[in-house]
Every structure is written in structure tokens, then in C-alpha cells.
Short mmCIF file of C-alpha atoms in Angstrom, two decimals:
data_model
loop_
_atom_site.label_atom_id
_atom_site.label_comp_id
_atom_site.label_asym_id
_atom_site.label_seq_id
_atom_site.Cartn_x
_atom_site.Cartn_y
_atom_site.Cartn_z
CA UNK A 1 -36.30 25.49 26.48
CA UNK A 2 -36.63 23.24 23.37
CA UNK A 3 -34.30 25.34 21.79
CA UNK A 4 -32.00 24.58 24.58
CA UNK A 5 -32.68 20.64 24.40
CA UNK A 6 -32.05 21.03 20.59
CA UNK A 7 -28.45 22.46 20.80
CA UNK A 8 -27.63 20.49 23.87
CA UNK A 9 -28.40 17.48 22.14
CA UNK A 10 -26.26 19.05 19.15
CA UNK A 11 -23.38 19.17 21.75
CA UNK A 12 -23.91 15.71 22.66
CA UNK A 13 -23.33 14.60 19.14
CA UNK A 14 -20.19 16.40 18.63
CA UNK A 15 -19.01 15.23 22.39
CA UNK A 16 -19.29 11.32 20.86
CA UNK A 17 -17.21 12.29 17.66
CA UNK A 18 -14.90 14.81 20.06
CA UNK A 19 -12.28 12.07 21.27
CA UNK A 20 -11.69 10.51 17.56
CA UNK A 21 -11.52 13.64 15.86
CA UNK A 22 -8.92 14.65 18.66
CA UNK A 23 -6.89 11.51 19.30
CA UNK A 24 -3.55 11.17 19.19
CA UNK A 25 -1.85 7.78 18.24
CA UNK A 26 0.74 6.64 20.58
CA UNK A 27 3.63 4.38 20.18
CA UNK A 28 1.59 1.13 20.92
CA UNK A 29 -0.94 1.67 18.30
CA UNK A 30 1.87 2.92 16.17
CA UNK A 31 3.31 -0.40 16.27
CA UNK A 32 -0.11 -2.52 15.79
CA UNK A 33 0.35 -0.56 12.40
CA UNK A 34 3.30 -1.86 11.32
CA UNK A 35 2.15 -4.69 9.53
CA UNK A 36 0.18 -2.28 7.55
CA UNK A 37 3.56 -0.97 6.03
CA UNK A 38 3.87 -1.77 1.99
CA UNK A 39 7.43 -2.78 2.89
CA UNK A 40 6.21 -5.89 5.15
CA UNK A 41 3.26 -6.64 2.57
CA UNK A 42 6.05 -6.56 0.38
CA UNK A 43 7.86 -9.37 2.07
CA UNK A 44 4.56 -11.17 2.46
CA UNK A 45 4.20 -11.92 -0.83
CA UNK A 46 7.87 -13.11 -1.18
CA UNK A 47 7.03 -15.70 1.38
CA UNK A 48 4.13 -16.83 -1.42
CA UNK A 49 7.09 -16.75 -4.19
CA UNK A 50 9.09 -19.53 -1.96
CA UNK A 51 6.26 -21.18 -0.58
CA UNK A 52 5.47 -21.93 -4.51
CA UNK A 53 8.82 -22.63 -5.06
CA UNK A 54 8.87 -25.08 -2.63
CA UNK A 55 5.99 -26.79 -4.21
CA UNK A 56 7.47 -26.72 -7.94
CA UNK A 57 10.75 -28.53 -5.96
CA UNK A 58 8.95 -31.13 -4.21
CA UNK A 59 7.37 -31.89 -7.63
CA UNK A 60 10.61 -33.44 -8.99
CA UNK A 61 10.92 -36.00 -6.61
CA UNK A 62 7.35 -37.90 -8.13
CA UNK A 63 8.55 -38.11 -11.28
CA UNK A 64 6.93 -36.55 -14.75
CA UNK A 65 3.99 -37.37 -16.72
CA UNK A 66 3.68 -36.93 -20.21
CA UNK A 67 1.56 -37.09 -23.28
CA UNK A 68 3.08 -36.55 -26.96
CA UNK A 69 1.78 -36.43 -30.21
CA UNK A 70 3.59 -36.09 -33.79
CA UNK A 71 2.12 -36.26 -36.98
CA UNK A 72 5.15 -36.38 -40.00
CA UNK A 73 4.18 -36.15 -43.83
CA UNK A 74 7.29 -37.48 -45.93
CA UNK A 75 7.48 -36.20 -49.09
CA UNK A 76 9.06 -39.55 -50.51
CA UNK A 77 7.51 -42.98 -49.27
CA UNK A 78 10.35 -44.37 -46.50
CA UNK A 79 11.74 -47.82 -48.91
CA UNK A 80 14.35 -50.69 -47.96
CA UNK A 81 16.73 -50.76 -50.85
CA UNK A 82 18.15 -54.41 -51.54
CA UNK A 83 20.70 -55.52 -54.07
CA UNK A 84 20.45 -59.63 -54.97
CA UNK A 85 21.84 -61.82 -57.65
CA UNK A 86 19.26 -63.65 -59.62
CA UNK A 87 19.63 -66.82 -62.34
CA UNK A 88 19.19 -65.74 -65.91
CA UNK A 89 19.72 -68.75 -67.62
CA UNK A 90 21.84 -71.73 -68.24
CA UNK A 91 25.30 -71.58 -69.43
CA UNK A 92 25.13 -73.94 -72.57
CA UNK A 93 28.81 -75.45 -72.40
CA UNK A 94 29.36 -76.19 -68.38
CA UNK A 95 24.88 -75.91 -67.96
CA UNK A 96 25.47 -73.88 -64.85
CA UNK A 97 23.12 -71.28 -64.04
CA UNK A 98 24.19 -67.46 -65.10
CA UNK A 99 23.12 -65.17 -62.27
CA UNK A 100 23.32 -61.06 -62.96
CA UNK A 101 22.61 -58.54 -59.93
CA UNK A 102 19.21 -56.97 -59.44
CA UNK A 103 17.97 -54.22 -57.78
CA UNK A 104 14.77 -54.11 -55.88
CA UNK A 105 13.15 -51.61 -53.52
CA UNK A 106 10.38 -52.53 -50.50
CA UNK A 107 7.99 -50.47 -49.29
CA UNK A 108 8.47 -49.45 -45.27
CA UNK A 109 5.93 -47.18 -44.23
CA UNK A 110 3.27 -44.71 -45.54
CA UNK A 111 4.33 -41.19 -46.33
CA UNK A 112 1.70 -39.84 -43.71
CA UNK A 113 3.08 -41.06 -40.18
CA UNK A 114 1.91 -40.28 -36.82
CA UNK A 115 3.14 -41.22 -33.37
CA UNK A 116 1.14 -41.05 -30.31
CA UNK A 117 3.26 -42.11 -26.51
CA UNK A 118 2.02 -41.69 -22.74
CA UNK A 119 5.65 -41.87 -20.82
CA UNK A 120 6.09 -41.98 -17.27
CA UNK A 121 9.73 -41.01 -16.29
CA UNK A 122 11.36 -40.90 -12.68
CA UNK A 123 14.35 -40.48 -11.71
CA UNK A 124 15.58 -43.40 -9.68
CA UNK A 125 18.74 -41.89 -7.91
CA UNK A 126 20.60 -38.36 -8.90
CA UNK A 127 23.34 -38.62 -6.29
CA UNK A 128 20.90 -37.47 -3.49
CA UNK A 129 20.31 -33.60 -5.26
CA UNK A 130 16.29 -34.06 -5.48
CA UNK A 131 16.32 -34.36 -1.85
CA UNK A 132 19.07 -31.90 -0.85
CA UNK A 133 17.25 -29.43 -3.43
CA UNK A 134 14.05 -29.94 -1.37
CA UNK A 135 15.94 -29.39 1.86
CA UNK A 136 17.50 -26.34 0.65
CA UNK A 137 14.12 -24.70 -0.47
CA UNK A 138 12.38 -25.57 2.90
CA UNK A 139 15.33 -23.87 4.44
CA UNK A 140 14.72 -20.47 2.19
CA UNK A 141 11.09 -20.44 2.81
CA UNK A 142 12.46 -20.56 6.43
CA UNK A 143 14.39 -17.73 6.46
CA UNK A 144 12.14 -15.63 4.27
CA UNK A 145 9.71 -16.12 7.36
CA UNK A 146 12.58 -14.64 9.41
CA UNK A 147 13.08 -11.95 7.25
CA UNK A 148 9.54 -10.42 7.70
CA UNK A 149 10.36 -10.85 11.39
CA UNK A 150 13.29 -8.48 10.47
CA UNK A 151 11.65 -6.46 8.25
CA UNK A 152 9.04 -5.47 11.16
CA UNK A 153 11.78 -5.10 13.52
CA UNK A 154 13.38 -2.75 11.44
CA UNK A 155 10.23 -0.62 10.88
CA UNK A 156 9.61 -0.73 14.75
CA UNK A 157 12.75 0.75 14.71
CA UNK A 158 12.61 3.20 12.04
CA UNK A 159 8.77 4.18 13.37
CA UNK A 160 10.07 4.58 17.09
CA UNK A 161 12.85 6.87 15.55
CA UNK A 162 10.31 9.16 13.99
CA UNK A 163 8.02 9.27 17.02
CA UNK A 164 10.96 10.15 19.91
CA UNK A 165 11.77 13.31 17.14
CA UNK A 166 8.09 14.04 16.42
CA UNK A 167 7.68 13.89 20.08
CA UNK A 168 10.75 16.20 20.58
CA UNK A 169 9.37 18.72 18.12
CA UNK A 170 6.19 18.85 19.88
CA UNK A 171 7.67 19.82 23.11
CA UNK A 172 9.99 22.29 21.55
CA UNK A 173 6.91 23.68 19.66
CA UNK A 174 5.22 23.92 23.38
CA UNK A 175 8.37 25.82 24.98
CA UNK A 176 8.17 27.75 22.40
CA UNK A 177 4.38 29.29 22.41
CA UNK A 178 5.21 29.23 26.32
CA UNK A 179 8.22 31.86 25.63
CA UNK A 180 5.66 33.76 22.82
CA UNK A 181 2.83 34.11 26.13
CA UNK A 182 5.72 35.46 28.20
CA UNK A 183 6.93 37.25 25.89
CA UNK A 184 3.48 38.84 25.05
CA UNK A 185 2.92 39.88 28.38
CA UNK A 186 6.45 41.84 28.46
CA UNK A 187 5.60 43.13 25.29
CA UNK A 188 2.10 44.50 26.98
CA UNK A 189 3.89 45.57 30.22
CA UNK A 190 7.10 47.55 28.06
CA UNK A 191 4.44 49.59 25.98
CA UNK A 192 2.58 50.22 29.38
CA UNK A 193 6.42 51.59 30.83
CA UNK A 194 6.68 53.35 27.31
CA UNK A 195 3.69 55.10 27.47
CA UNK A 196 4.55 56.29 30.89
CA UNK A 197 7.92 57.25 29.63
CA UNK A 198 9.92 54.84 31.92
CA UNK A 199 11.06 53.03 29.29
CA UNK A 200 12.81 53.75 25.90
CA UNK A 201 11.62 52.59 22.58
CA UNK A 202 14.29 50.81 21.96
CA UNK A 203 13.82 48.23 24.02
CA UNK A 204 10.21 47.71 23.04
CA UNK A 205 11.36 47.16 19.96
CA UNK A 206 13.73 44.86 21.45
CA UNK A 207 11.21 42.68 22.99
CA UNK A 208 8.53 42.79 19.66
CA UNK A 209 12.19 41.29 17.60
CA UNK A 210 12.16 38.99 19.90
CA UNK A 211 8.23 37.93 20.06
CA UNK A 212 8.16 38.08 16.34
CA UNK A 213 11.66 35.77 15.98
CA UNK A 214 9.64 33.44 18.36
CA UNK A 215 6.90 33.66 16.24
CA UNK A 216 9.02 32.35 13.37
CA UNK A 217 10.67 29.63 14.93
CA UNK A 218 7.17 28.30 16.47
CA UNK A 219 6.05 28.02 12.40
CA UNK A 220 9.44 26.66 11.10
CA UNK A 221 9.84 23.82 13.87
CA UNK A 222 5.81 22.93 12.74
CA UNK A 223 7.03 22.57 9.38
CA UNK A 224 9.65 20.03 10.52
CA UNK A 225 7.21 18.14 12.50
CA UNK A 226 4.55 18.02 9.54
CA UNK A 227 7.36 16.46 7.62
CA UNK A 228 7.85 14.09 10.51
CA UNK A 229 4.37 12.94 10.91
CA UNK A 230 4.18 12.54 6.38
CA UNK A 231 6.92 10.07 6.81
CA UNK A 232 5.80 8.36 9.60
CA UNK A 233 2.09 8.34 7.89
CA UNK A 234 4.41 6.61 5.30
CA UNK A 235 6.53 4.27 6.60
CA UNK A 236 2.81 2.89 7.89
CA UNK A 237 0.64 3.30 5.36
CA UNK A 238 -1.88 4.76 7.35
CA UNK A 239 -1.97 8.86 8.32
CA UNK A 240 -1.16 10.09 11.26
CA UNK A 241 -1.68 13.69 12.48
CA UNK A 242 -0.75 13.76 15.70
CA UNK A 243 1.22 11.67 18.24
CA UNK A 244 0.57 11.35 22.06
CA UNK A 245 2.96 10.93 24.85
CA UNK A 246 6.38 8.89 26.04
CA UNK A 247 7.34 7.02 28.81
CA UNK A 248 11.01 7.11 30.32
CA UNK A 249 12.36 4.04 31.71
CA UNK A 250 15.23 2.18 32.95
CA UNK A 251 16.40 -0.45 31.17
CA UNK A 252 17.54 -3.60 32.55
CA UNK A 253 17.18 -6.38 30.08
CA UNK A 254 20.17 -8.85 29.45
CA UNK A 255 20.66 -9.06 25.55
CA UNK A 256 19.39 -12.51 23.57
CA UNK A 257 21.22 -11.82 20.56
CA UNK A 258 20.71 -15.17 19.06
CA UNK A 259 16.66 -14.49 19.38
CA UNK A 260 17.26 -11.61 16.95
CA UNK A 261 15.66 -12.48 13.23
CA UNK A 262 18.68 -10.65 11.42
CA UNK A 263 20.94 -13.25 13.23
CA UNK A 264 18.68 -16.08 12.72
CA UNK A 265 18.09 -15.35 8.83
CA UNK A 266 21.96 -15.45 8.74
CA UNK A 267 22.14 -18.97 10.53
CA UNK A 268 19.36 -20.59 8.08
CA UNK A 269 21.75 -18.70 5.12
CA UNK A 270 24.57 -21.12 6.52
CA UNK A 271 22.47 -24.07 6.73
CA UNK A 272 21.52 -23.14 3.24
CA UNK A 273 24.97 -23.09 2.38
CA UNK A 274 25.76 -26.77 3.24
CA UNK A 275 22.97 -27.85 1.18
CA UNK A 276 24.80 -26.24 -1.74
CA UNK A 277 27.93 -27.99 -0.79
CA UNK A 278 25.91 -31.37 -0.97
CA UNK A 279 24.66 -30.33 -4.24
CA UNK A 280 27.75 -29.69 -5.56
CA UNK A 281 28.75 -33.69 -4.26
CA UNK A 282 25.54 -35.20 -6.30
CA UNK A 283 27.28 -34.58 -9.31
CA UNK A 284 29.85 -37.04 -8.49
CA UNK A 285 27.12 -39.71 -8.27
CA UNK A 286 25.79 -41.54 -11.34
CA UNK A 287 22.44 -39.94 -12.84
CA UNK A 288 19.88 -43.13 -12.99
CA UNK A 289 16.75 -42.88 -14.19
CA UNK A 290 13.78 -45.18 -15.38
CA UNK A 291 10.71 -44.74 -18.27
CA UNK A 292 8.08 -46.56 -19.32
CA UNK A 293 5.68 -45.46 -21.97
CA UNK A 294 2.27 -46.65 -23.91
CA UNK A 295 3.56 -45.69 -27.46
CA UNK A 296 1.35 -46.36 -30.93
CA UNK A 297 3.24 -45.64 -34.35
CA UNK A 298 0.13 -46.03 -36.86
CA UNK A 299 -0.27 -44.43 -40.80
CA UNK A 300 -3.75 -42.64 -39.58
CA UNK A 301 -4.28 -39.73 -37.22
CA UNK A 302 -6.49 -41.78 -34.91
CA UNK A 303 -3.21 -44.39 -34.68
CA UNK A 304 -5.49 -47.51 -35.17
CA UNK A 305 -3.57 -48.39 -38.74
CA UNK A 306 -0.43 -49.38 -39.70
CA UNK A 307 0.37 -51.66 -42.72
CA UNK A 308 4.04 -51.90 -42.54
CA UNK A 309 4.95 -52.31 -38.91
CA UNK A 310 3.55 -53.10 -35.54
CA UNK A 311 1.11 -50.56 -34.05
CA UNK A 312 2.11 -51.07 -30.42
CA UNK A 313 5.74 -50.08 -29.86
CA UNK A 314 5.22 -49.57 -25.63
CA UNK A 315 8.42 -49.68 -23.81
CA UNK A 316 10.06 -49.69 -20.36
CA UNK A 317 13.75 -48.24 -20.34
CA UNK A 318 16.27 -48.20 -17.50
CA UNK A 319 19.27 -45.31 -18.48
CA UNK A 320 22.24 -44.34 -16.54
CA UNK A 321 24.37 -41.56 -16.94
CA UNK A 322 28.01 -40.80 -15.44
CA UNK A 323 30.43 -38.23 -16.10
CA UNK A 324 33.67 -39.69 -17.01
CA UNK A 325 35.39 -36.06 -17.64
CA UNK A 326 34.44 -32.60 -17.59
CA UNK A 327 38.12 -30.90 -16.79
CA UNK A 328 37.33 -30.16 -13.30
CA UNK A 329 34.36 -28.51 -13.72
CA UNK A 330 32.69 -30.56 -10.28
CA UNK A 331 35.56 -29.72 -8.08
CA UNK A 332 35.69 -25.90 -8.68
CA UNK A 333 31.80 -26.11 -8.24
CA UNK A 334 32.40 -28.34 -5.47
CA UNK A 335 35.21 -25.54 -3.65
CA UNK A 336 32.87 -22.68 -4.70
CA UNK A 337 30.63 -24.12 -2.39
CA UNK A 338 32.95 -24.82 0.56
CA UNK A 339 34.44 -21.22 0.06
CA UNK A 340 31.22 -19.57 0.09
CA UNK A 341 30.19 -21.16 3.62
CA UNK A 342 33.71 -20.32 5.00
CA UNK A 343 33.13 -16.58 3.64
CA UNK A 344 29.61 -16.21 4.73
CA UNK A 345 31.06 -17.82 8.09
CA UNK A 346 33.75 -15.03 8.62
CA UNK A 347 30.68 -12.84 7.79
CA UNK A 348 28.51 -14.14 10.61
CA UNK A 349 30.90 -13.46 12.87
CA UNK A 350 31.79 -9.87 12.13
CA UNK A 351 28.06 -9.38 11.57
CA UNK A 352 27.61 -10.92 15.30
CA UNK A 353 30.89 -8.82 16.99
CA UNK A 354 29.34 -5.08 15.47
CA UNK A 355 25.86 -6.23 16.90
CA UNK A 356 27.58 -6.43 20.20
CA UNK A 357 29.59 -3.47 19.93
CA UNK A 358 26.58 -1.41 18.69
CA UNK A 359 24.50 -2.88 21.30
CA UNK A 360 27.07 -1.83 24.22
CA UNK A 361 27.59 2.00 22.56
CA UNK A 362 23.72 2.48 22.78
CA UNK A 363 23.44 1.13 26.43
CA UNK A 364 26.23 3.59 27.29
CA UNK A 365 24.61 6.16 25.78
CA UNK A 366 21.44 5.64 27.27
CA UNK A 367 23.02 5.58 30.93
CA UNK A 368 24.69 9.22 30.22
CA UNK A 369 21.43 10.11 28.72
CA UNK A 370 19.66 9.49 32.39
CA UNK A 371 22.52 11.65 34.12
CA UNK A 372 22.16 14.56 30.86
CA UNK A 373 18.15 14.20 31.97
CA UNK A 374 18.67 14.50 35.51
CA UNK A 375 20.73 17.86 34.89
CA UNK A 376 18.51 19.61 32.14
CA UNK A 377 15.44 18.84 35.28
CA UNK A 378 18.09 21.11 37.47
CA UNK A 379 18.66 23.36 34.76
CA UNK A 380 14.97 23.53 33.84
CA UNK A 381 14.34 24.69 37.92
CA UNK A 382 17.42 26.93 37.61
CA UNK A 383 16.04 28.60 34.54
CA UNK A 384 12.26 29.01 35.70
CA UNK A 385 13.78 30.18 39.14
CA UNK A 386 16.38 33.05 36.95
CA UNK A 387 13.28 34.00 34.88
CA UNK A 388 10.83 34.70 37.51
CA UNK A 389 13.45 36.92 38.75
CA UNK A 390 14.29 38.68 36.00
CA UNK A 391 10.52 39.36 35.09
CA UNK A 392 10.15 40.93 38.55
CA UNK A 393 12.96 43.19 38.67
CA UNK A 394 11.75 44.17 34.69
CA UNK A 395 8.49 45.43 35.82
CA UNK A 396 9.90 46.98 38.54
CA UNK A 397 11.90 48.81 35.95
CA UNK A 398 15.18 47.49 37.48
CA UNK A 399 16.76 45.35 34.55
CA UNK A 400 16.41 45.85 30.60
CA UNK A 401 14.31 43.81 27.80
CA UNK A 402 17.35 42.20 26.66
CA UNK A 403 18.66 40.54 30.17
CA UNK A 404 14.29 39.17 29.96
CA UNK A 405 14.73 37.99 26.59
CA UNK A 406 17.73 36.04 27.15
CA UNK A 407 15.87 34.63 30.31
CA UNK A 408 12.39 33.64 28.12
CA UNK A 409 14.56 32.23 25.64
CA UNK A 410 17.16 30.40 27.56
CA UNK A 411 14.66 29.14 29.85
CA UNK A 412 12.66 27.76 26.51
CA UNK A 413 15.80 26.11 25.26
CA UNK A 414 16.16 24.23 28.47
CA UNK A 415 12.45 23.23 28.14
CA UNK A 416 12.95 21.96 24.86
CA UNK A 417 16.53 19.95 25.73
CA UNK A 418 14.81 18.23 28.82
CA UNK A 419 11.93 16.98 26.50
CA UNK A 420 14.31 16.10 23.55
CA UNK A 421 16.47 13.73 26.19
CA UNK A 422 13.41 12.35 27.07
CA UNK A 423 12.85 11.24 23.31
CA UNK A 424 16.10 9.80 22.60
CA UNK A 425 16.09 7.60 26.03
CA UNK A 426 12.57 6.49 24.62
CA UNK A 427 14.00 5.68 21.33
CA UNK A 428 17.08 3.78 22.81
CA UNK A 429 14.78 1.77 25.01
CA UNK A 430 12.82 0.46 22.20
CA UNK A 431 16.39 0.54 20.09
CA UNK A 432 18.18 -2.17 22.98
CA UNK A 433 14.88 -3.99 23.60
CA UNK A 434 14.63 -4.66 19.55
CA UNK A 435 18.41 -5.20 19.04
CA UNK A 436 18.68 -7.65 22.35
CA UNK A 437 16.18 -9.68 20.61
CA UNK A 438 13.40 -8.95 22.34
CA UNK A 439 9.88 -8.28 20.50
CA UNK A 440 8.96 -4.88 21.30
#
């Protein structure tokens, strides 16, 4: 009794972990794991870069405060040279003074010269360049955040396509396993008939050959499924060993293309192109700046002594810069910015038309798939009925093995085809929803 309780306890522990061991990923779980993708994480980092870029551009609006210190040692002492006429003696004849040229030099500073300045520079007017640079950086940041949503959309589409293909292969394996079981049953029956002399050896060998062909096909399909599972695992950066079922439903949502993140990103780019035009126009304005500085010049390192000049040389300055001639550079830059926006506008219209065309094609395909699914279901029913008829005839010795093999193979093919169509419908539902402007 105690031994039974211990064994029972072990089974309970195993059953606790059993759901986790055998649990499969459904598509809802896969979608949640999309943000774990390394491609998604890269785009998140890119947003951080543009956030720092915005901070960098905003800093230009506050001016700059610089501390500068210079130490200079001159090989020769600076002097001021002077030439003057000095009287030497009186002329004995006229009594007038006689002047001769005299050259003299006066020291102007020490050989060691130290300068320290704390200066603040502020751009009073830049032709609205700084304002437009800040606005452009804000728009670029918004665009990258939208691109993050688009990366998620594309990754979800890729995941849905892989998921649907894996499901189709999974269904094909199930259909082949059923065919394998049917062939195994037929094989046993054929061998029994052969022993009784009711069936020739060639018919038995034909069923054997078909049986091993199905086994090989199962292994090949499993390898394909494993490859796709590996790709799905890579995509979401998490191991996926098995998937769950899919849902097949009608699609009846109206498209909202303006809500698509890729369309929104293009619109943000058009706004950025507007800022480029304004930045090009800013070069037509004068540049005005102001600078104030606390400056000291001295003969010692601590800037406390100057035997030749005043130590304090603090200042405030106003500067104006205006380009008079640049051989048409400003005009060409402005024209390039305008052409760039015009070109991108054409690209936007073309992209939107392509989106609408692809969406409509997918919608038409989905509608056709539902008709194909209905036909596939009817075909499976017919193939099942035909297989049962041929199997019964074979067991009565009224049909040969080739007809039975053909019936089993076509039934497996019909079952796999039906599930493959369901997988396509599932994928197109996800694709139409995402490409129609809805968040899946």
C-alpha cells in the first residue's frame, strides 16, 4: 500500500509538469513574444539614438559656455620700435638746433604670456535654422517610434506565415500517419491472403513499397516542419518546439490604410522634407550672434600680474554675418530640398496605390480560398467513402493492391490539402487585418 502511495505521488508530480512539457504555442502567444525579437530590440535602440539626437539639437538653442586657457612662451620679448628726431647741438652759424634720427625700442610684454577667458556665445538669429532643426529632430523621433510599430507588423506577418506553413505540414504529417496506419492494416491483410494463396507476392510487395514510401515522406515532412520551427524560434528569439491549432473565419473589416504604421512613417518623412526646405531657406537670412566674455591676460600662470597692459580684458560683442555671393549654392540647395519633397510625394502615392492593390488581391484570394475549402471538405468526404469501398472490396479479394494504395494516397493528399487551405485562410486573415490598418 505504501509503495502504491509513493508511486501515486510520483505520478502526481509528473502530471503537474506535464502541461508545461507538452504545451504548444498558439498564435496569440507567438504575437506576445514578437517584442522579444532581436530586430524589434534593435529598433528600440534606434529610438534611443534619436532621443539623444533631439537633446543634442535642443542644446543649440541655449548657447555655449566655454572656458579657455592659453600659455605662450615667446623666444623674443615683444617690443615697440620707434624712430624719432632728437636735437644734438646748436648750429654755430645760425644758432639753430641740429636734429639727428634716433631709433629706440620699448618692451611691450613679458616673454611668458597667459590668457584665460570664460565666454558665453548665443545665436540671436539664425534664419530660424535652429528652430527648424529641433522640429525636424522631433519628427524623426516620431517616425522612428512609428517604425517600431511597423517592425512589429512585419515580424507578426512573418510569424503568421511561418505558423500557417508549420500547421499545414503538421496536418500533412497527421494525414500521412493515417495513411501509414491504413497501409499497415492493408499490409497485414495482404500477408494473410498471401499465406492462404489468395494473393500473389507482387501485390504484397506493392503495399510494402507504398508503406515505406509513406514513412520516407513522413520523415521528409517532419524535417521541413523542424526547419520552419527553427525559423520561427529565430524570429521571436525564443525556442518553439510545437504549435497549436488555427482559427478559420470570414474577414469583413473595412480597410483603414491611413492607420498603417508604414503609411504613417511616410507621412512623417514628408513633414521632415518640409523642414529641409525651411532649413535651406534659412541661409538667405543674416546670422546674428552675441558673445560675452570674462577675460584676463597676464605674465603669470595665475593671471594676477601684468607689468605692461591691463589684466582685465573682459568684453561683450555682437556679430552679424551675411553671405553676399556663393555662386548659386543657396538656390541650388533650396531647389534640391523642394525636388526631394516632390519626389517623395510621388513615392507616397505610388506606395499607397501598391498597398491598396495588394490588399485587394489578398482579399480576392481569400474569397476564392473559402470556395476551395468547401470543395476540399467535400473531396475528403468523397475520398473517405471511396477508400472504405475499395478497402472492403480488397478484403473480399475483389480489388487489387494498386487500387487500394491509390485510394489511401489520394485520401491522405485530400486531407492535407484541406488543412493547407485552412492554413492559407488563417494567414490571409492575419495579413489583411495588419495590412488593413488594424493592430492584430
